[in-house]
Amino acid sequence: MKMTTEEAFVKTLQAHGIRHAFGIIGSAMMPISDIFPAAGIKFWDCAHEGSAGFMSDGYTRATGEMSMMIAQNGPGITNFVTAVKTAYWNHTPVLLVTPQAANKTIGQGGFQEMEQMNLFADCVAYQEEVRDPSRVCEVLARVISKAHRLSGPAQINIPRDFWTQVVDIEIPEPISFEVSPGGENSVASAAELLSSAKFPVILNGAGVVLSEGGIDASKALAEQLDAPVCVGYQHNDAFPGSHPLFAGPLGYNGSKAGMELIAKADVVLALGTRLNPFSTLPGYGIDYWPTDAKIIQVDINPDRIGLTKKVTVGIVGDAAKVAKGIAAQLADDAGDAGRADRKALIADTKSKWKQELSSMDHEDDDPGTTWNERARAAKPDWMSPRMAWRAIQSALPREAIISSDIGNNCAIGNAYPDFEEGRKYLAPGLFGPCGYGLPSIVGAKIGQPDVPVVGFAGDGAFGIAVNELTAIGRGDWPAITQIVFRNYQWGAEKRNSTLWFDDNFVGTELDTEVSYAGIAQACGLKGVVARTMDELTEVLNTAIKDQMENNKTTLIEVMLNQELGEPFRRDAMKKPVRVAGIDAADMAAE
């Protein structure tokens, strides 16, 4: 069938159900964006391509449906790098479309030229360049299929002079693959280990959320064994929070109950997780990883198995199918050893941690440092981060989707939220970019318009995405609620300075004259300030009501004292020793 290359491209997008594109308009993509409306594809024109990429990630994570990021070749595309790498470590199957400088001028250093394949080589699960206009559908269908199969972003690079070509082409059917239930022998070995375990523990990762039926399958297996279930760092939605076997998140500012319980394990089923080393760092002074336990690791990517932890059994497969396969082969008496005592210990450990968490008002100082003590004294009537998180929990709807940016105040909140289903907790993941909280929750709301959404960001990280306030107030954009923790500092870096650099605060201080609530108002949105716990709960309740009933976006600026939580990288930092010494007098004369 004869058609133009842009018609072929868009018809292939339609065949795969790709309905949303995020980016900034550019001449290199206008031949296809021109026919997006006729095709039923919505182009969301953002304020910055980096935020557009985070919106695409948020949309796909909240819905399970692939979305697309696209922009002008060269500088428009380079702005996607951080977002694409974030999607890579979030295992988000998004489509990255990178129009390229024209073939006839590439290599001459022309306008907006960039080696876009090399740029993303380490950021995507798969990439391919269109070599001839007649192959545009073939390549696009394969790239989309690879993104799904590898559960990560995939890139199609297309020279801009390939548009507006007339080709004789056939639109290919979508390619899909059945996911693996794991190897027969490895699943049997895992079932045997769990059947004989005296204290089995399950650790759910992102793969459980991404796998169809993964949470239900892990729940059924946990109930057979009466095994506590922990979740990986920033994957609080990987198991129902109200379930009596849920032990909470591991890692930075996670659940002490989860850490204490997994420390007792003789067998750990790591289900759908690559066991990133940051996710299992010690917390609350507890080095909890059970080094003598037998580890069963399940991942769709064989390269991740055994990479960070010594593994007894490795299973390459889908989390839900593997969990069901293991459950079907458990011995009749699996989990019976110490079952009653284990259930009692789980309940008792969780209860103690809940009481402790609810009573935690302030952050501790390390011996020899006094920053938090001074911060409390300087603003005795201001909320601490933990007070704010407790006030938020009082108002947050159970069904809400939330996003969290990277940063100290957001990270202090890691132990607080839990969920009844997956695709509810969007976090920047282990690439750790700032500026994720606002755009990702906008993407989630686009995908789930009938669900309340709340984004969270510290004031430093929020400054990176604040320009999106100029975009999201337009008529066809959905309303969201955004909380900004305002303490006028880059908190994680400032905590490092208190511990290892003698309070030498280089680059950590933010402008106290800036009002984010005021900026929101200037952008035609609602901006409010909360100074007390009661006030925060009240304004959050109102904001969510406005979001759901009046299509009104609210930014809540939460005023906090300058207390600082645990440093992110206690494992990677140490106090420097000056040898030669540095003196400003050595600077060359002007």
Coordinates of C-alpha atoms in Angstrom, one line a residue:
M1 CA 0.0 0.0 0.0
K2 CA 1.4 3.4 -0.9
M3 CA 1.7 6.1 1.8
T4 CA 4.1 8.6 3.1
T5 CA 6.7 7.6 5.6
E6 CA 5.1 9.8 8.3
E7 CA 1.7 8.1 7.6
A8 CA 3.4 4.7 7.9
F9 CA 5.1 5.7 11.2
V10 CA 1.9 7.0 12.7
K11 CA -0.1 4.0 11.5
T12 CA 2.4 1.7 13.3
L13 CA 2.0 3.8 16.5
Q14 CA -1.7 3.3 16.2
A15 CA -1.3 -0.5 15.7
H16 CA 0.6 -0.6 19.0
G17 CA -1.9 1.6 20.9
I18 CA 0.5 4.5 21.6
R19 CA -1.8 7.4 22.3
H20 CA 0.4 9.9 24.1
A21 CA 3.6 11.7 23.2
F22 CA 5.6 14.1 25.4
G23 CA 8.1 16.7 24.3
I24 CA 8.6 20.1 22.7
I25 CA 7.7 20.7 19.1
G26 CA 10.4 20.9 16.5
S27 CA 10.8 21.1 12.7
A28 CA 12.4 17.7 12.5
M29 CA 9.2 16.0 13.9
M30 CA 6.5 18.2 12.5
P31 CA 5.6 15.9 9.6
I32 CA 4.4 13.3 12.1
S33 CA 3.1 15.7 14.8
D34 CA 1.0 17.3 12.1
I35 CA -1.1 14.1 11.8
F36 CA -1.1 13.2 15.5
P37 CA -4.5 14.8 16.1
A38 CA -6.1 12.9 13.2
A39 CA -4.6 9.7 14.5
G40 CA -5.9 10.1 18.1
I41 CA -2.4 10.7 19.5
K42 CA -2.2 13.5 22.0
F43 CA 1.0 15.6 22.0
W44 CA 1.8 17.1 25.4
D45 CA 4.0 20.1 24.8
C46 CA 6.0 20.6 28.0
A47 CA 8.3 23.4 29.2
H48 CA 11.4 21.3 29.1
E49 CA 12.3 18.0 27.3
G50 CA 13.7 16.5 30.5
S51 CA 10.4 17.0 32.3
A52 CA 8.6 15.6 29.2
G53 CA 10.7 12.4 29.6
F54 CA 9.7 12.1 33.3
M55 CA 6.0 12.6 32.3
S56 CA 6.3 9.8 29.8
D57 CA 7.9 7.6 32.5
G58 CA 5.1 8.5 35.0
Y59 CA 2.4 7.8 32.5
T60 CA 3.7 4.4 31.5
R61 CA 4.4 3.4 35.1
A62 CA 0.9 4.4 36.3
T63 CA -0.9 2.7 33.4
G64 CA 1.3 -0.1 32.0
E65 CA 0.7 1.5 28.6
M66 CA 3.6 2.6 26.4
S67 CA 4.1 6.3 25.8
M68 CA 6.5 8.2 23.6
M69 CA 9.0 11.0 24.1
I70 CA 10.0 13.1 21.0
A71 CA 11.6 16.4 20.3
Q72 CA 13.7 18.4 17.9
N73 CA 16.9 16.8 16.8
G74 CA 20.1 17.8 18.5
P75 CA 19.6 20.0 21.6
G76 CA 16.0 18.9 22.1
I77 CA 17.0 15.3 22.1
T78 CA 20.0 15.8 24.3
N79 CA 17.7 17.1 27.0
F80 CA 16.1 13.7 27.2
V81 CA 19.2 11.8 28.4
T82 CA 18.5 12.0 32.2
A83 CA 14.9 11.0 31.8
V84 CA 15.7 8.1 29.5
K85 CA 18.4 6.8 31.9
T86 CA 15.9 7.1 34.7
A87 CA 13.4 5.1 32.8
Y88 CA 16.1 2.5 32.1
W89 CA 16.7 1.8 35.9
N90 CA 12.9 2.1 36.5
H91 CA 12.5 -0.7 33.9
T92 CA 9.9 1.5 32.1
P93 CA 9.1 0.4 28.5
V94 CA 8.9 3.8 26.8
L95 CA 9.5 4.7 23.2
L96 CA 12.2 7.3 22.5
V97 CA 11.8 8.8 19.0
T98 CA 14.9 10.8 18.0
P99 CA 14.7 12.6 14.6
Q100 CA 18.2 12.9 13.3
A101 CA 19.9 15.6 11.2
A102 CA 19.5 14.9 7.5
N103 CA 21.5 12.1 5.9
K104 CA 22.8 14.4 3.2
T105 CA 24.4 16.8 5.7
I106 CA 25.3 14.5 8.6
G107 CA 29.0 14.7 9.5
Q108 CA 29.4 18.3 8.2
G109 CA 28.7 19.8 11.6
G110 CA 25.5 21.4 10.5
F111 CA 22.7 23.0 12.5
Q112 CA 21.7 20.9 15.5
E113 CA 23.7 17.9 14.6
M114 CA 24.5 15.3 17.2
E115 CA 25.5 11.6 17.3
Q116 CA 22.2 10.6 18.9
M117 CA 22.8 6.8 18.8
N118 CA 26.1 7.1 20.8
L119 CA 24.4 9.5 23.1
F120 CA 21.8 7.0 24.3
A121 CA 23.8 3.7 23.9
D122 CA 24.2 3.4 27.7
C123 CA 20.7 4.7 28.5
V124 CA 18.3 2.3 26.5
A125 CA 17.5 -1.3 26.5
Y126 CA 17.6 -1.4 22.7
Q127 CA 18.2 1.1 19.9
E128 CA 18.1 1.0 16.1
E129 CA 18.4 3.5 13.3
V130 CA 16.2 3.6 10.2
R131 CA 18.5 2.9 7.2
D132 CA 16.0 3.4 4.4
P133 CA 12.5 5.1 4.2
S134 CA 10.9 1.8 3.2
R135 CA 12.0 0.2 6.5
V136 CA 10.4 2.7 8.8
C137 CA 7.5 0.4 9.9
E138 CA 9.7 -2.7 10.3
V139 CA 12.2 -0.9 12.5
L140 CA 9.6 0.9 14.6
A141 CA 7.6 -2.3 15.3
R142 CA 10.8 -4.0 16.4
V143 CA 11.9 -1.2 18.7
I144 CA 8.5 -1.2 20.4
S145 CA 8.6 -5.0 20.8
K146 CA 12.1 -4.8 22.3
A147 CA 11.0 -2.1 24.8
H148 CA 8.2 -4.4 26.0
R149 CA 10.3 -7.6 26.1
L150 CA 13.3 -6.0 27.8
S151 CA 11.1 -3.8 30.0
G152 CA 13.0 -0.6 29.3
P153 CA 13.2 2.4 27.0
A154 CA 14.0 1.7 23.4
Q155 CA 15.2 4.2 20.8
I156 CA 14.4 4.7 17.1
N157 CA 16.6 7.1 15.3
I158 CA 15.4 8.4 12.0
P159 CA 17.0 11.0 9.7
R160 CA 14.7 13.9 9.2
D161 CA 15.0 13.8 5.4
F162 CA 13.3 10.4 5.5
W163 CA 10.0 12.1 6.2
T164 CA 7.6 13.0 3.3
Q165 CA 8.8 10.1 1.2
V166 CA 6.2 8.0 -0.6
V167 CA 6.8 4.3 0.0
D168 CA 5.0 1.1 -0.8
I169 CA 4.8 -0.5 2.6
E170 CA 2.9 -2.9 4.8
I171 CA 2.0 -2.1 8.4
P172 CA 3.4 -5.0 10.5
E173 CA 1.3 -6.7 13.2
P174 CA 2.6 -6.0 16.7
I175 CA 5.1 -8.5 17.9
S176 CA 4.7 -10.0 21.3
F177 CA 6.4 -12.8 23.3
E178 CA 5.2 -15.0 26.0
V179 CA 7.1 -14.4 29.2
S180 CA 9.1 -17.2 30.8
P181 CA 7.9 -19.2 33.9
G182 CA 11.6 -19.9 34.7
G183 CA 13.7 -23.0 34.1
E184 CA 12.1 -26.3 35.2
N185 CA 15.1 -27.3 37.4
S186 CA 15.7 -23.9 39.0
V187 CA 12.0 -23.5 39.9
A188 CA 12.1 -27.0 41.5
S189 CA 15.2 -26.2 43.4
A190 CA 13.7 -23.0 44.7
A191 CA 10.6 -24.8 45.9
E192 CA 12.7 -27.4 47.7
L193 CA 14.7 -24.7 49.5
L194 CA 11.6 -22.8 50.6
S195 CA 9.9 -26.1 51.6
S196 CA 12.7 -26.8 54.1
A197 CA 13.2 -23.2 55.3
K198 CA 12.7 -22.4 59.0
F199 CA 12.4 -18.6 58.4
P200 CA 11.7 -17.9 54.8
V201 CA 11.4 -14.2 53.7
I202 CA 10.2 -12.8 50.4
L203 CA 11.7 -9.6 48.9
N204 CA 9.6 -8.1 46.2
G205 CA 11.1 -5.7 43.6
A206 CA 9.8 -3.7 40.7
G207 CA 9.4 -6.9 38.6
V208 CA 6.5 -7.9 40.9
V209 CA 4.7 -4.7 40.0
L210 CA 5.4 -4.9 36.3
S211 CA 4.4 -8.6 36.0
E212 CA 0.8 -9.2 35.3
G213 CA -0.6 -10.7 38.6
G214 CA 2.8 -10.5 40.3
I215 CA 1.5 -9.0 43.5
D216 CA -1.3 -11.6 43.9
A217 CA 1.1 -14.5 43.1
S218 CA 3.6 -13.3 45.7
K219 CA 0.8 -12.9 48.2
A220 CA -0.4 -16.4 47.7
L221 CA 3.1 -17.8 48.0
A222 CA 3.7 -15.7 51.2
E223 CA 0.5 -17.0 52.7
Q224 CA 1.4 -20.6 52.0
L225 CA 4.7 -20.1 53.9
D226 CA 3.6 -17.4 56.4
A227 CA 6.7 -15.6 55.2
P228 CA 7.2 -11.9 55.9
V229 CA 7.4 -9.8 52.7
C230 CA 9.8 -6.9 52.4
V231 CA 9.9 -4.7 49.3
G232 CA 12.9 -3.1 47.7
Y233 CA 13.9 0.6 48.0
Q234 CA 11.2 2.9 46.5
H235 CA 8.9 -0.1 45.7
N236 CA 6.5 0.4 48.5
D237 CA 3.6 -0.6 46.2
A238 CA 5.0 -4.1 45.5
F239 CA 2.8 -5.7 48.2
P240 CA -0.5 -4.7 49.9
G241 CA 0.3 -2.5 52.8
S242 CA -2.6 -3.7 55.0
H243 CA -1.5 -7.4 54.7
P244 CA -0.3 -8.9 58.0
L245 CA 2.8 -10.3 56.3
F246 CA 3.9 -7.0 54.8
A247 CA 7.1 -5.9 56.5
G248 CA 7.9 -2.7 54.6
P249 CA 10.7 -1.3 52.5
L250 CA 14.4 -2.0 52.9
G251 CA 17.1 0.5 52.3
Y252 CA 17.5 4.1 53.1
N253 CA 15.0 5.3 55.7
G254 CA 13.0 2.2 55.2
S255 CA 11.2 -0.1 57.7
K256 CA 13.1 -1.2 60.7
A257 CA 10.6 -4.1 61.0
G258 CA 11.5 -5.3 57.5
M259 CA 15.2 -5.1 58.3
E260 CA 14.9 -7.0 61.6
L261 CA 12.9 -9.7 60.0
I262 CA 15.0 -10.3 56.9
A263 CA 18.1 -10.5 59.1
K264 CA 16.6 -13.7 60.6
A265 CA 16.0 -15.4 57.2
D266 CA 17.6 -18.7 56.3
V267 CA 16.1 -18.5 52.8
V268 CA 15.3 -15.3 50.9
L269 CA 13.2 -15.3 47.7
A270 CA 14.3 -12.1 45.9
L271 CA 11.3 -11.9 43.5
G272 CA 11.6 -9.6 40.5
T273 CA 14.5 -7.6 41.8
R274 CA 18.1 -7.0 40.7
L275 CA 19.2 -6.6 44.3
N276 CA 20.8 -3.2 43.7
P277 CA 23.4 -2.7 46.4
F278 CA 22.1 0.7 47.4
S279 CA 18.7 -1.0 48.2
T280 CA 20.2 -3.2 50.9
L281 CA 22.6 -0.8 52.6
P282 CA 22.4 -0.8 56.4
G283 CA 19.8 1.3 58.1
Y284 CA 19.2 2.6 61.6
G285 CA 22.6 1.1 62.5
I286 CA 21.4 -2.4 61.4
D287 CA 23.5 -4.3 58.9
Y288 CA 20.6 -6.6 58.2
W289 CA 21.4 -8.5 55.0
P290 CA 21.5 -12.2 56.0
T291 CA 24.9 -13.2 54.7
D292 CA 24.4 -16.9 55.6
A293 CA 21.0 -17.2 54.1
K294 CA 20.4 -19.1 50.8
I295 CA 19.3 -16.6 48.2
I296 CA 16.9 -17.4 45.3
Q297 CA 16.9 -14.5 42.8
V298 CA 14.3 -14.1 40.1
D299 CA 14.8 -11.6 37.3
I300 CA 13.8 -11.4 33.6
N301 CA 17.4 -10.3 32.8
P302 CA 19.9 -13.1 33.4
D303 CA 22.8 -10.5 33.5
R304 CA 21.4 -9.2 36.8
I305 CA 21.3 -12.5 38.6
G306 CA 24.1 -13.0 41.1
L307 CA 25.6 -9.6 40.1
T308 CA 25.4 -8.0 43.6
K309 CA 24.7 -10.9 46.0
K310 CA 25.8 -14.5 46.3
V311 CA 22.9 -16.6 44.9
T312 CA 22.1 -20.2 45.6
V313 CA 19.4 -20.5 42.9
G314 CA 19.0 -18.1 39.9
I315 CA 15.7 -18.1 37.9
V316 CA 15.3 -16.2 34.7
G317 CA 11.6 -15.5 34.3
D318 CA 8.5 -13.5 35.0
A319 CA 7.9 -12.8 38.7
A320 CA 4.2 -13.9 38.6
K321 CA 4.8 -17.1 36.7
V322 CA 7.8 -18.1 38.7
A323 CA 6.0 -17.4 42.0
K324 CA 3.1 -19.6 40.8
G325 CA 5.5 -22.3 39.7
I326 CA 7.3 -22.4 43.0
A327 CA 4.0 -22.4 45.0
A328 CA 2.7 -25.4 43.0
Q329 CA 5.8 -27.4 43.9
L330 CA 6.0 -26.6 47.6
A331 CA 5.9 -29.6 50.0
D332 CA 2.7 -30.1 51.9
D333 CA 4.4 -29.1 55.1
A334 CA 6.2 -26.0 53.6
G335 CA 6.3 -23.2 56.2
D336 CA 5.2 -25.4 59.1
A337 CA 8.5 -25.2 60.8
G338 CA 8.1 -22.5 63.5
R339 CA 5.0 -21.1 61.7
A340 CA 3.1 -20.0 64.9
D341 CA 6.2 -18.4 66.4
R342 CA 7.1 -16.7 63.1
K343 CA 3.6 -15.2 62.7
A344 CA 3.8 -13.9 66.2
L345 CA 7.2 -12.4 65.7
I346 CA 6.1 -10.7 62.5
A347 CA 3.1 -9.1 64.2
D348 CA 5.1 -8.0 67.3
T349 CA 8.0 -6.6 65.2
K350 CA 5.6 -4.6 63.0
S351 CA 3.7 -3.3 66.0
K352 CA 6.9 -2.1 67.7
W353 CA 8.1 -0.4 64.6
K354 CA 4.8 1.3 64.0
Q355 CA 4.8 2.7 67.5
E356 CA 8.4 3.9 67.1
L357 CA 7.8 5.5 63.7
S358 CA 4.7 7.3 65.0
S359 CA 6.8 8.8 67.9
M360 CA 9.7 9.9 65.7
D361 CA 9.6 13.7 65.6
H362 CA 13.2 14.7 65.0
E363 CA 16.4 13.7 63.3
D364 CA 19.5 12.6 65.2
D365 CA 22.9 14.2 65.0
D366 CA 26.0 12.0 64.6
P367 CA 28.4 12.2 67.6
G368 CA 30.5 15.3 67.3
T369 CA 28.0 17.2 65.2
T370 CA 25.1 19.5 66.3
W371 CA 23.4 20.7 63.1
N372 CA 20.0 19.2 63.9
E373 CA 20.1 20.5 67.4
R374 CA 20.9 24.0 66.1
A375 CA 18.1 23.7 63.4
R376 CA 15.5 23.0 66.0
A377 CA 16.7 25.8 68.2
A378 CA 16.7 28.3 65.3
K379 CA 13.0 27.5 64.4
P380 CA 11.4 26.0 67.4
D381 CA 7.8 26.5 66.2
W382 CA 8.4 25.1 62.7
M383 CA 7.5 21.6 61.6
S384 CA 10.2 18.9 61.3
P385 CA 10.1 16.7 58.2
R386 CA 8.6 13.8 60.1
M387 CA 5.9 15.9 61.5
A388 CA 5.0 16.9 58.0
W389 CA 4.9 13.3 56.8
R390 CA 2.6 12.3 59.6
A391 CA 0.3 15.2 58.7
I392 CA 0.3 14.2 55.0
Q393 CA -0.5 10.6 55.9
S394 CA -3.6 11.8 57.7
A395 CA -5.0 13.4 54.5
L396 CA -3.6 11.2 51.7
P397 CA -6.4 9.1 50.1
R398 CA -5.7 5.3 50.2
E399 CA -6.2 5.0 46.5
A400 CA -3.9 7.9 45.5
I401 CA -0.9 7.7 43.2
I402 CA 2.1 9.6 44.6
S403 CA 5.5 10.6 43.3
S404 CA 8.6 11.3 45.2
D405 CA 11.5 13.4 44.1
I406 CA 15.1 12.6 45.1
G407 CA 16.3 14.5 48.2
N408 CA 16.6 14.5 52.0
N409 CA 13.0 15.4 53.0
C410 CA 11.4 13.1 50.4
A411 CA 13.7 10.3 51.5
I412 CA 12.8 10.7 55.2
G413 CA 9.3 9.8 54.1
N414 CA 10.3 6.5 52.6
A415 CA 8.9 4.5 55.6
Y416 CA 5.5 6.2 55.7
P417 CA 3.4 5.4 52.5
D418 CA 2.0 2.0 51.7
F419 CA -0.5 0.9 49.1
E420 CA -3.1 -1.8 48.4
E421 CA -2.1 -2.3 44.7
G422 CA 0.8 -1.7 42.3
R423 CA 1.6 1.2 40.0
K424 CA 0.9 3.7 42.9
Y425 CA 4.4 4.8 43.9
L426 CA 6.5 6.7 41.4
A427 CA 10.0 7.4 42.6
P428 CA 13.1 8.5 40.6
G429 CA 14.8 5.1 41.2
L430 CA 18.5 4.3 41.4
F431 CA 19.6 6.8 38.8
G432 CA 18.5 9.4 41.4
P433 CA 17.7 12.5 39.3
C434 CA 16.3 15.7 40.8
G435 CA 13.2 17.2 39.2
Y436 CA 11.2 14.0 38.9
G437 CA 8.4 14.5 41.4
L438 CA 6.2 17.1 39.5
P439 CA 6.5 15.9 35.9
S440 CA 6.1 12.2 36.8
I441 CA 2.9 12.8 38.7
V442 CA 1.5 14.9 35.8
G443 CA 2.2 12.0 33.5
A444 CA 0.4 9.6 36.0
K445 CA -2.6 11.9 36.1
I446 CA -2.8 12.0 32.3
G447 CA -2.9 8.2 32.4
Q448 CA -5.3 7.9 35.4
P449 CA -7.5 10.9 35.3
D450 CA -10.0 9.5 37.8
V451 CA -7.4 8.8 40.5
P452 CA -6.2 11.4 43.0
V453 CA -2.5 12.2 42.6
V454 CA 0.0 13.9 44.8
G455 CA 3.6 14.8 43.9
F456 CA 6.4 15.4 46.5
A457 CA 9.6 17.3 46.1
G458 CA 12.2 19.2 48.1
D459 CA 12.8 22.8 47.3
G460 CA 16.1 22.2 45.6
A461 CA 14.9 19.4 43.4
F462 CA 11.7 21.2 42.6
G463 CA 13.7 24.2 41.3
I464 CA 14.8 21.9 38.4
A465 CA 11.2 21.3 37.3
V466 CA 9.5 24.5 38.4
N467 CA 9.2 25.7 34.8
E468 CA 6.6 23.1 34.2
L469 CA 4.2 25.2 36.2
T470 CA 4.1 27.4 33.1
A471 CA 2.8 24.4 31.0
I472 CA 0.4 22.4 33.2
G473 CA -2.2 25.2 33.8
R474 CA -3.5 25.1 30.2
G475 CA -7.1 24.0 29.6
D476 CA -6.5 20.4 28.4
W477 CA -4.0 19.5 31.2
P478 CA -5.4 17.6 34.2
A479 CA -5.2 19.0 37.7
I480 CA -2.7 17.7 40.2
T481 CA -1.6 18.4 43.7
Q482 CA 2.1 19.1 44.4
I483 CA 3.8 19.4 47.8
V484 CA 7.1 21.2 48.0
F485 CA 9.1 20.8 51.2
R486 CA 10.6 24.2 51.8
N487 CA 13.7 24.4 54.0
Y488 CA 15.9 26.6 51.8
Q489 CA 18.8 24.1 51.4
W490 CA 20.1 21.2 49.4
G491 CA 19.6 18.9 52.3
A492 CA 21.4 15.7 51.3
E493 CA 24.6 17.6 50.5
K494 CA 24.3 19.8 53.6
R495 CA 24.2 16.6 55.7
N496 CA 27.3 15.5 54.0
S497 CA 28.9 18.8 54.9
T498 CA 28.0 18.5 58.6
L499 CA 29.6 15.0 58.7
W500 CA 32.7 15.2 56.6
F501 CA 33.4 18.8 55.8
D502 CA 33.2 20.7 59.1
D503 CA 30.0 22.6 58.2
N504 CA 31.6 24.2 55.2
F505 CA 28.4 24.7 53.2
V506 CA 29.5 25.1 49.6
G507 CA 26.6 25.5 47.2
T508 CA 24.0 24.2 49.7
E509 CA 21.9 27.3 50.4
L510 CA 18.8 28.4 48.5
D511 CA 17.2 31.8 48.0
T512 CA 15.0 32.6 51.0
E513 CA 13.2 35.3 49.0
V514 CA 11.7 32.9 46.5
S515 CA 8.1 31.8 47.0
Y516 CA 7.1 28.7 45.1
A517 CA 3.5 29.2 46.2
G518 CA 3.8 32.7 44.7
I519 CA 5.2 31.3 41.4
A520 CA 2.3 28.9 41.2
Q521 CA -0.1 31.8 41.6
A522 CA 1.7 33.8 38.9
C523 CA 1.2 30.8 36.6
G524 CA -2.5 30.8 37.1
L525 CA -2.5 27.9 39.6
K526 CA -3.4 27.8 43.3
G527 CA -0.5 28.3 45.6
V528 CA -0.8 27.9 49.4
V529 CA 1.6 27.8 52.4
A530 CA 1.4 25.3 55.3
R531 CA 3.2 26.0 58.5
T532 CA 1.7 23.6 61.0
M533 CA 0.6 19.9 61.0
D534 CA -3.1 20.7 61.2
E535 CA -2.8 23.4 58.5
L536 CA -1.0 20.9 56.2
T537 CA -3.6 18.2 56.7
E538 CA -6.4 20.7 56.0
V539 CA -4.9 22.3 52.9
L540 CA -4.0 18.8 51.5
N541 CA -7.6 17.7 52.0
T542 CA -8.8 20.8 50.2
A543 CA -6.3 20.5 47.4
I544 CA -7.3 16.9 46.6
K545 CA -10.9 17.9 46.6
D546 CA -10.2 20.8 44.3
Q547 CA -8.2 18.4 42.0
M548 CA -11.0 15.8 41.8
E549 CA -14.0 18.0 41.8
N550 CA -12.9 21.4 40.4
N551 CA -10.0 20.4 38.1
K552 CA -7.8 22.8 40.0
T553 CA -4.1 22.3 40.5
T554 CA -2.7 23.3 43.9
L555 CA 1.0 23.7 45.0
I556 CA 1.4 23.4 48.7
E557 CA 4.6 25.0 50.1
V558 CA 5.4 23.2 53.4
M559 CA 7.6 25.3 55.6
L560 CA 10.1 23.1 57.5
N561 CA 12.9 23.6 59.9
Q562 CA 16.3 22.6 58.6
E563 CA 16.7 19.2 60.3
L564 CA 18.5 16.7 58.1
G565 CA 18.0 13.0 57.9
E566 CA 20.6 10.2 57.3
P567 CA 23.1 10.9 54.6
F568 CA 22.5 9.0 51.3
R569 CA 26.0 7.8 50.9
R570 CA 27.5 6.9 54.3
D571 CA 28.9 3.9 52.5
A572 CA 30.8 6.1 50.0
M573 CA 32.0 9.1 52.0
K574 CA 34.8 9.7 54.4
K575 CA 36.5 12.7 56.0
P576 CA 39.2 14.1 53.8
V577 CA 42.7 14.6 55.0
R578 CA 44.5 17.7 53.7
V579 CA 48.1 17.2 52.9
A580 CA 49.6 20.1 50.9
G581 CA 47.0 22.6 52.1
I582 CA 45.1 25.2 50.1
D583 CA 45.6 29.0 50.3
A584 CA 43.7 31.7 48.5
A585 CA 46.9 33.6 48.3
D586 CA 48.2 31.1 45.7
M587 CA 45.6 32.2 43.1
A588 CA 47.1 33.8 40.0
A589 CA 46.8 37.5 39.8
E590 CA 44.0 38.9 37.5

